[in-house]
Tab-separated table of C-alpha atoms and ligand atoms in Angstrom:
chain	number	residue	atom	x	y	z
A	362	ALA	CA	50.655	80.351	-47.655
A	363	ALA	CA	53.447	79.964	-50.060
A	364	LYS	CA	52.741	82.113	-53.276
A	365	GLY	CA	54.309	82.241	-56.224
A	366	GLY	CA	56.711	79.592	-57.389
A	367	GLY	CA	54.144	77.377	-59.192
A	368	ARG	CA	51.268	75.570	-58.568
A	369	ASN	CA	53.008	71.940	-57.197
A	370	ARG	CA	54.667	73.847	-54.701
A	371	PHE	CA	51.443	75.323	-53.219
A	372	SER	CA	50.664	74.148	-49.657
A	373	TYR	CA	48.161	74.633	-47.259
A	374	PHE	CA	49.959	73.467	-44.796
A	375	THR	CA	52.601	75.625	-44.067
A	376	PRO	CA	53.511	75.761	-40.353
A	377	THR	CA	51.957	78.756	-39.541
A	378	LEU	CA	48.105	77.877	-40.744
A	379	GLN	CA	48.796	74.652	-38.662
A	380	VAL	CA	49.560	76.397	-35.821
A	381	ALA	CA	46.548	78.792	-36.370
A	382	ALA	CA	44.150	75.946	-37.131
A	383	LEU	CA	45.406	73.899	-34.205
A	384	ASN	CA	44.961	76.747	-31.917
A	385	ARG	CA	41.332	76.876	-33.466
A	386	MET	CA	40.756	73.243	-32.673
A	387	ARG	CA	41.545	73.545	-29.041
A	388	LEU	CA	39.819	77.130	-28.766
A	389	THR	CA	36.612	75.360	-30.054
A	390	ASN	CA	37.606	72.764	-27.377
A	391	ASP	CA	37.761	74.852	-24.691
A	392	LEU	CA	34.539	77.084	-25.467
A	393	ARG	CA	32.521	73.615	-25.204
A	394	GLY	CA	33.785	73.109	-21.211
A	395	ALA	CA	33.498	77.144	-20.790
A	396	LEU	CA	29.478	77.080	-20.650
A	397	LYS	CA	29.513	74.291	-17.988
A	398	GLY	CA	32.445	75.607	-16.329
A	399	GLY	CA	31.067	79.206	-15.632
A	400	GLN	CA	34.167	80.925	-17.439
A	401	LEU	CA	31.395	82.894	-19.736
A	402	ALA	CA	29.646	86.414	-18.702
A	403	LEU	CA	27.672	88.941	-19.883
A	404	TYR	CA	28.779	92.217	-19.719
A	405	PHE	CA	26.470	95.189	-20.118
A	406	GLN	CA	26.934	99.127	-22.078
A	407	PRO	CA	24.500	101.630	-21.393
A	408	ILE	CA	22.550	102.794	-24.197
A	409	VAL	CA	22.273	106.413	-23.595
A	410	HIS	CA	18.895	108.932	-24.878
A	411	LEU	CA	21.263	111.766	-26.238
A	412	ARG	CA	18.811	114.584	-25.713
A	413	THR	CA	17.887	113.693	-21.994
A	414	GLY	CA	21.409	111.904	-21.156
A	415	ARG	CA	19.421	109.148	-19.229
A	416	ILE	CA	20.416	105.525	-20.166
A	417	HIS	CA	17.463	103.578	-21.235
A	418	LYS	CA	18.784	100.460	-22.669
A	419	ALA	CA	21.777	98.317	-22.219
A	420	GLU	CA	23.356	96.221	-25.541
A	421	ALA	CA	24.278	92.771	-23.704
A	422	LEU	CA	28.109	91.671	-24.518
A	423	ILE	CA	29.347	88.060	-23.867
A	424	ARG	CA	32.791	88.095	-22.205
A	425	TRP	CA	35.077	84.472	-22.205
A	426	ASN	CA	37.589	84.450	-19.302
A	427	HIS	CA	39.502	81.747	-20.318
A	428	PRO	CA	41.347	80.188	-17.154
A	429	GLN	CA	44.679	80.124	-18.805
A	430	ARG	CA	44.240	83.187	-21.718
A	431	GLY	CA	42.738	85.263	-19.993
A	432	MET	CA	39.708	87.237	-21.355
A	433	VAL	CA	39.312	86.160	-24.968
A	434	SER	CA	37.237	88.635	-27.323
A	435	PRO	CA	33.728	87.604	-28.713
A	436	LEU	CA	35.263	89.048	-32.103
A	437	GLU	CA	37.418	85.648	-32.075
A	438	PHE	CA	35.491	83.246	-29.945
A	439	ILE	CA	31.784	83.980	-31.672
A	440	PRO	CA	33.012	82.558	-35.147
A	441	LEU	CA	34.471	79.343	-33.739
A	442	ALA	CA	31.051	79.200	-31.727
A	443	GLU	CA	29.285	79.374	-35.136
A	444	ALA	CA	31.536	77.031	-37.163
A	445	SER	CA	31.232	74.303	-34.469
A	446	GLY	CA	27.055	74.948	-33.460
A	447	LEU	CA	27.901	75.869	-30.068
A	448	ILE	CA	26.695	79.176	-30.676
A	449	ILE	CA	23.042	77.574	-30.340
A	450	GLU	CA	23.444	77.123	-26.799
A	451	ILE	CA	25.939	79.849	-26.202
A	452	GLY	CA	23.194	82.042	-27.736
A	453	SER	CA	20.339	80.836	-25.332
A	454	TRP	CA	22.227	80.906	-22.593
A	455	VAL	CA	22.816	84.851	-23.710
A	456	LEU	CA	18.853	84.985	-24.014
A	457	ARG	CA	18.266	83.245	-20.212
A	458	GLU	CA	20.587	85.205	-18.821
A	459	SER	CA	19.650	88.852	-20.529
A	460	VAL	CA	15.638	87.879	-19.474
A	461	GLN	CA	16.871	87.453	-15.638
A	462	TRP	CA	18.565	91.082	-15.655
A	463	VAL	CA	16.253	93.079	-17.570
A	464	ARG	CA	13.260	91.801	-14.993
A	465	ARG	CA	15.245	93.015	-12.307
A	466	TRP	CA	15.744	96.668	-13.791
A	467	ARG	CA	12.208	97.112	-14.868
A	468	SER	CA	11.139	96.219	-11.814
A	469	GLU	CA	13.655	98.074	-9.861
A	470	HIS	CA	14.939	100.980	-11.749
A	471	HIS	CA	13.726	101.488	-14.984
A	472	PRO	CA	9.908	100.273	-15.962
A	473	GLU	CA	10.899	100.669	-19.536
A	474	PHE	CA	14.887	99.348	-19.755
A	475	GLN	CA	15.324	97.125	-22.560
A	476	VAL	CA	18.015	94.730	-23.189
A	477	SER	CA	19.186	94.576	-26.222
A	478	VAL	CA	21.206	90.794	-27.557
A	479	ASN	CA	23.093	90.051	-30.765
A	480	GLN	CA	22.291	87.010	-32.625
A	481	SER	CA	24.441	85.418	-35.154
A	482	PRO	CA	22.504	84.845	-38.454
A	483	LEU	CA	22.817	80.805	-37.848
A	484	GLU	CA	20.779	81.088	-34.410
A	485	PHE	CA	18.156	83.700	-36.023
A	486	GLN	CA	17.592	81.866	-38.872
A	487	ARG	CA	17.058	78.695	-36.830
A	488	GLU	CA	13.254	77.559	-36.386
A	489	ASP	CA	12.968	75.582	-33.125
A	490	GLY	CA	11.774	74.919	-30.007
A	491	SER	CA	14.317	76.706	-28.125
A	492	TYR	CA	13.390	80.064	-29.192
A	493	GLN	CA	9.767	79.110	-28.427
A	494	ALA	CA	10.939	78.101	-24.928
A	495	TRP	CA	12.664	81.581	-24.562
A	496	LEU	CA	9.601	83.379	-25.287
A	497	GLY	CA	7.670	81.177	-22.959
A	498	GLU	CA	10.663	82.261	-19.950
A	499	LEU	CA	9.597	86.010	-21.288
A	500	GLN	CA	5.745	85.047	-20.513
A	501	ALA	CA	6.312	83.047	-17.298
A	502	LEU	CA	8.468	86.328	-15.311
A	503	ASP	CA	5.564	88.380	-17.056
A	504	LEU	CA	7.604	90.361	-19.077
A	505	PRO	CA	6.285	92.140	-22.111
A	506	GLY	CA	8.266	91.559	-25.504
A	507	GLN	CA	9.199	94.911	-25.353
A	508	SER	CA	11.973	93.992	-22.583
A	509	VAL	CA	13.989	92.882	-25.621
A	510	VAL	CA	15.760	94.084	-28.409
A	511	VAL	CA	17.270	91.672	-31.241
A	512	GLU	CA	20.320	92.934	-32.802
A	513	ILE	CA	20.705	91.668	-36.440
A	514	THR	CA	23.261	92.364	-39.006
A	515	GLU	CA	22.376	93.292	-42.718
A	516	GLY	CA	23.547	90.802	-44.886
A	517	LEU	CA	20.637	88.596	-43.011
A	518	LEU	CA	17.999	90.793	-44.854
A	519	LEU	CA	20.294	90.542	-47.996
A	520	ASP	CA	19.272	87.230	-48.637
A	521	ALA	CA	16.547	86.815	-46.742
A	522	ASN	CA	14.715	83.328	-46.586
A	523	SER	CA	11.369	82.669	-45.959
A	524	ALA	CA	12.912	81.574	-42.488
A	525	VAL	CA	14.282	85.170	-41.573
A	526	SER	CA	11.065	86.518	-42.649
A	527	ASN	CA	9.251	83.866	-40.221
A	528	LYS	CA	11.414	85.386	-37.546
A	529	LEU	CA	10.567	88.550	-37.887
A	530	LEU	CA	7.193	88.320	-37.936
A	531	GLN	CA	7.324	86.383	-34.694
A	532	LEU	CA	9.593	88.257	-32.828
A	533	ARG	CA	7.102	91.569	-33.939
A	534	ASP	CA	3.934	89.329	-32.821
A	535	ALA	CA	5.865	88.868	-29.480
A	536	GLY	CA	6.361	92.366	-29.111
A	537	ILE	CA	9.948	92.661	-29.316
A	538	GLN	CA	12.024	95.038	-31.304
A	539	VAL	CA	14.840	94.631	-33.883
A	540	ALA	CA	17.893	96.588	-34.541
A	541	LEU	CA	19.959	96.647	-37.236
A	542	ASP	CA	23.641	96.432	-36.730
A	543	ASP	CA	26.661	97.813	-37.658
A	544	PHE	CA	24.706	99.850	-40.320
A	545	GLY	CA	26.330	101.332	-43.430
A	546	THR	CA	29.373	98.239	-42.973
A	547	GLY	CA	27.286	95.843	-45.376
A	548	TYR	CA	25.349	96.140	-48.575
A	549	SER	CA	23.626	98.938	-47.011
A	550	SER	CA	20.921	97.877	-49.934
A	551	LEU	CA	17.982	100.266	-48.580
A	552	SER	CA	14.735	98.604	-49.792
A	553	TYR	CA	14.825	96.195	-46.792
A	554	LEU	CA	14.328	98.839	-44.145
A	555	LYS	CA	11.379	99.231	-45.836
A	556	LYS	CA	10.573	95.360	-46.069
A	557	PHE	CA	11.404	94.312	-43.287
A	558	ASP	CA	9.942	95.837	-39.764
A	559	ILE	CA	12.766	97.145	-38.419
A	560	ASP	CA	12.995	99.477	-35.365
A	561	TYR	CA	16.568	100.307	-34.296
A	562	LEU	CA	19.051	101.704	-37.010
A	563	LYS	CA	22.953	101.441	-35.324
A	564	ILE	CA	25.141	103.545	-37.439
A	565	ASP	CA	28.477	101.653	-37.450
A	566	ARG	CA	31.538	103.245	-35.184
A	567	SER	CA	33.657	103.901	-38.351
A	568	PHE	CA	31.035	106.813	-38.876
A	569	THR	CA	31.028	108.095	-35.663
A	570	ARG	CA	35.116	107.578	-35.503
A	571	ASN	CA	35.510	110.639	-38.031
A	572	LEU	CA	32.630	112.636	-37.303
A	573	ALA	CA	33.566	116.202	-37.848
A	574	PRO	CA	31.730	118.790	-38.754
A	575	GLU	CA	31.567	119.491	-43.008
A	576	SER	CA	32.874	115.578	-42.927
A	577	SER	CA	31.549	113.286	-45.121
A	578	ASP	CA	31.097	110.887	-42.803
A	579	MET	CA	28.901	113.852	-41.019
A	580	ALA	CA	26.783	113.879	-44.187
A	581	LEU	CA	26.411	109.981	-44.288
A	582	SER	CA	25.585	110.100	-40.801
A	583	ASP	CA	23.206	112.994	-41.611
A	584	ALA	CA	21.423	111.391	-44.371
A	585	ILE	CA	21.107	108.331	-42.576
A	586	ILE	CA	18.900	109.729	-39.656
A	587	VAL	CA	16.908	111.659	-41.855
A	588	MET	CA	15.856	108.552	-43.666
A	589	ALA	CA	15.471	106.439	-40.739
A	590	HIS	CA	13.339	109.008	-38.985
A	591	LYS	CA	11.478	109.158	-42.372
A	592	LEU	CA	11.140	105.381	-42.252
A	593	GLY	CA	10.006	105.590	-38.727
A	594	LEU	CA	13.029	103.939	-36.987
A	595	ARG	CA	15.025	105.380	-34.207
A	596	VAL	CA	18.693	105.419	-34.521
A	597	ILE	CA	21.866	104.452	-32.052
A	598	ALA	CA	25.155	105.740	-32.941
A	599	GLU	CA	27.782	103.209	-32.169
A	600	GLY	CA	31.478	104.175	-30.604
A	601	VAL	CA	30.552	107.591	-29.244
A	602	GLU	CA	33.931	107.912	-27.624
A	603	THR	CA	33.759	112.204	-27.448
A	604	ALA	CA	31.755	115.109	-26.137
A	605	GLU	CA	32.076	116.447	-29.932
A	606	GLN	CA	31.121	113.878	-31.469
A	607	ARG	CA	27.962	113.446	-28.953
A	608	GLU	CA	27.311	116.873	-29.816
A	609	LEU	CA	27.336	116.265	-33.654
A	610	LEU	CA	24.932	113.363	-33.343
A	611	LEU	CA	22.567	115.401	-31.086
A	612	ALA	CA	22.163	118.053	-33.570
A	613	ALA	CA	21.945	115.321	-36.469
A	614	GLY	CA	18.625	114.231	-34.647
A	615	CYS	CA	20.234	111.145	-33.780
A	616	ASP	CA	18.137	109.231	-30.616
A	617	TYR	CA	20.775	107.236	-28.898
A	618	GLY	CA	24.532	106.777	-28.784
A	619	GLN	CA	26.207	104.079	-27.348
A	620	GLY	CA	30.481	104.018	-26.457
A	621	TYR	CA	33.284	104.726	-24.147
A	622	LEU	CA	32.350	108.563	-23.564
A	623	PHE	CA	29.533	107.031	-21.515
A	624	ALA	CA	30.592	104.016	-20.299
A	625	ARG	CA	32.592	100.702	-21.428
A	626	PRO	CA	30.744	97.333	-21.265
A	627	MET	CA	30.497	96.515	-17.603
A	628	PRO	CA	30.099	93.229	-15.197
A	629	ALA	CA	25.647	93.113	-14.564
A	630	ASP	CA	26.361	94.070	-10.707
A	631	GLN	CA	28.246	97.035	-11.802
A	632	PHE	CA	25.428	97.810	-14.163
A	633	ASP	CA	23.204	97.317	-11.883
A	634	ALA	CA	24.961	100.048	-9.501
A	635	LEU	CA	24.928	102.573	-12.344
A	636	LEU	CA	21.275	102.226	-12.939
A	637	LYS	CA	20.610	102.513	-9.406
A	638	ALA	CA	22.067	105.617	-8.992
A	639	GLN	CA	20.887	107.317	-11.912
A	640	ALA	CA	17.158	106.309	-10.676
A	641	HIS	CA	18.397	107.920	-7.276
A	642	GLU	CA	19.530	111.216	-8.593
A	643	GLN	CA	16.386	111.403	-10.851
A	644	ALA	CA	14.091	111.141	-7.566
A	645	GLN	CA	16.212	113.695	-5.994
A	646	GLN	CA	15.874	115.683	-8.876
A	647	GLN	CA	12.349	115.468	-9.233
A	648	ALA	CA	12.048	116.276	-4.949
A	649	LEU	CA	13.678	119.060	-5.809
A	650	ALA	CA	11.746	120.700	-8.534
A	651	HIS	CA	8.419	120.049	-6.007
A	652	ALA	CA	9.632	121.862	-3.776
A	653	ARG	CA	10.479	124.901	-5.579
A	654	GLU	CA	6.702	124.539	-6.617
B	1676	C2E	P1	28.269	94.944	-31.993
B	1676	C2E	O1	27.173	94.253	-31.636
B	1676	C2E	O2	28.645	95.624	-32.819
B	1676	C2E	O3	29.101	95.259	-30.488
B	1676	C2E	C1	29.910	96.747	-30.191
B	1676	C2E	C2	31.057	96.407	-30.188
B	1676	C2E	O4	31.724	97.836	-29.666
B	1676	C2E	C3	31.515	95.950	-28.492
B	1676	C2E	O5	32.177	95.206	-28.798
B	1676	C2E	C4	31.952	96.986	-27.825
B	1676	C2E	O6	32.686	96.902	-26.407
B	1676	C2E	C5	32.531	98.090	-28.549
B	1676	C2E	N1	32.156	99.144	-28.450
B	1676	C2E	C6	31.164	99.845	-27.456
B	1676	C2E	N2	31.890	101.122	-27.644
B	1676	C2E	C7	33.082	101.476	-28.093
B	1676	C2E	C8	33.339	102.773	-28.391
B	1676	C2E	O7	33.154	103.917	-27.836
B	1676	C2E	N3	34.803	102.697	-28.740
B	1676	C2E	C9	34.948	101.223	-29.626
B	1676	C2E	N4	36.043	101.085	-29.730
B	1676	C2E	N5	34.689	100.410	-29.619
B	1676	C2E	C10	33.287	100.301	-28.583
B	1676	C2E	P2	32.937	93.395	-28.187
B	1676	C2E	O8	32.161	93.417	-27.013
B	1676	C2E	O9	34.021	93.073	-28.319
B	1676	C2E	O10	31.740	92.408	-28.988
B	1676	C2E	C11	32.592	92.197	-30.384
B	1676	C2E	C12	31.239	91.885	-31.492
B	1676	C2E	O11	30.791	90.789	-31.006
B	1676	C2E	C13	30.087	92.834	-31.414
B	1676	C2E	O12	30.065	93.521	-32.157
B	1676	C2E	C14	28.890	91.123	-31.454
B	1676	C2E	O13	29.018	91.141	-33.310
B	1676	C2E	C15	29.867	90.242	-31.303
B	1676	C2E	N6	29.471	89.492	-30.020
B	1676	C2E	C16	28.884	90.310	-28.656
B	1676	C2E	N7	28.307	89.444	-27.648
B	1676	C2E	C17	27.824	88.702	-28.551
B	1676	C2E	C18	26.689	87.799	-28.174
B	1676	C2E	O14	26.106	87.759	-27.225
B	1676	C2E	N8	25.836	87.045	-29.489
B	1676	C2E	C19	26.380	87.100	-30.401
B	1676	C2E	N9	26.094	86.540	-31.505
B	1676	C2E	N10	27.620	87.892	-30.971
B	1676	C2E	C20	28.100	88.770	-30.187
B	1677	MG	MG1	25.328	94.596	-31.416
B	1678	MG	MG1	27.309	97.021	-33.933
B	1679	MG	MG1	29.782	94.865	-34.733
């Protein structure tokens, strides 16, 4: 924007801003069609139990394959979905889709498997029928609430209103677990960890990235893990990219890791194959152990 040059010359309608606004409008319009047009896909990224190396959970991450632009990042289109209200429709699609997959994975590969689903503050704060419908869907498929983890961010708890507290209680009643995403990037007021019933802390990637022995991010991660455990929470480290990071996190007592070291987010059928391979490998190991006895 035109900075300086006096108040009278300030204009919001510089060409670049206009282009950006138009771009957002077009993309929002396209997003409306994307749901119906089958351009959205749900990818899954393994969440690995650090001590055993087993995949216990997956985070569901949305993808948009735009017919002209190719893959559009959720970092770009989720804000547009929030601003336009489309997030509600997209959110229910994500939930429905996740439930179908977790059902399959629990019955075929891993009876306690969980899918972790991101929710925007707008979705989470909403009190309405669609959420009830979704809970009903879990029940109809005979799935326990424990099949799903809902990921929310710190900001939501900071200015928590009664809608937020109610929703957290409802989730708890249904057995659904809650993870605090990107922990450490927001205001990190620790009092809400005591106040609200949270099950998992996800240490933000910005801490994992700079992990090294004796580093300040190591000290912070150590402290977060100790505190979380004392409060009865499990810890998931985001953005684990190197074996060294995994070792340091394991030594610090971190429970789970997620990141490119293990796998990138992948289409559901690929994830299905990965879980199948893991189950197969485990069965073989068990058979071997049995034979040795
Ligand atoms: P998030 O929930 O913090 O998700 C983790 C992000 O980190 C994902 O980006 C994932 O691909 C990326 N990531 C995982 N491991 C690594 C790693 O080792 N290194 C690096 N550099 N990155 C890693 P993605 O898929 O682009 O999603 C971005 C954000 O979009 C998510 O951040 C989440 O806030 C939002 N999002 C994604 N799917 C949904 C959804 O279904 N609903 C809502 N409301 N938001 C979503
Ligand atoms: Mg997340
Ligand atoms: Mg995150
Ligand atoms: Mg994030």
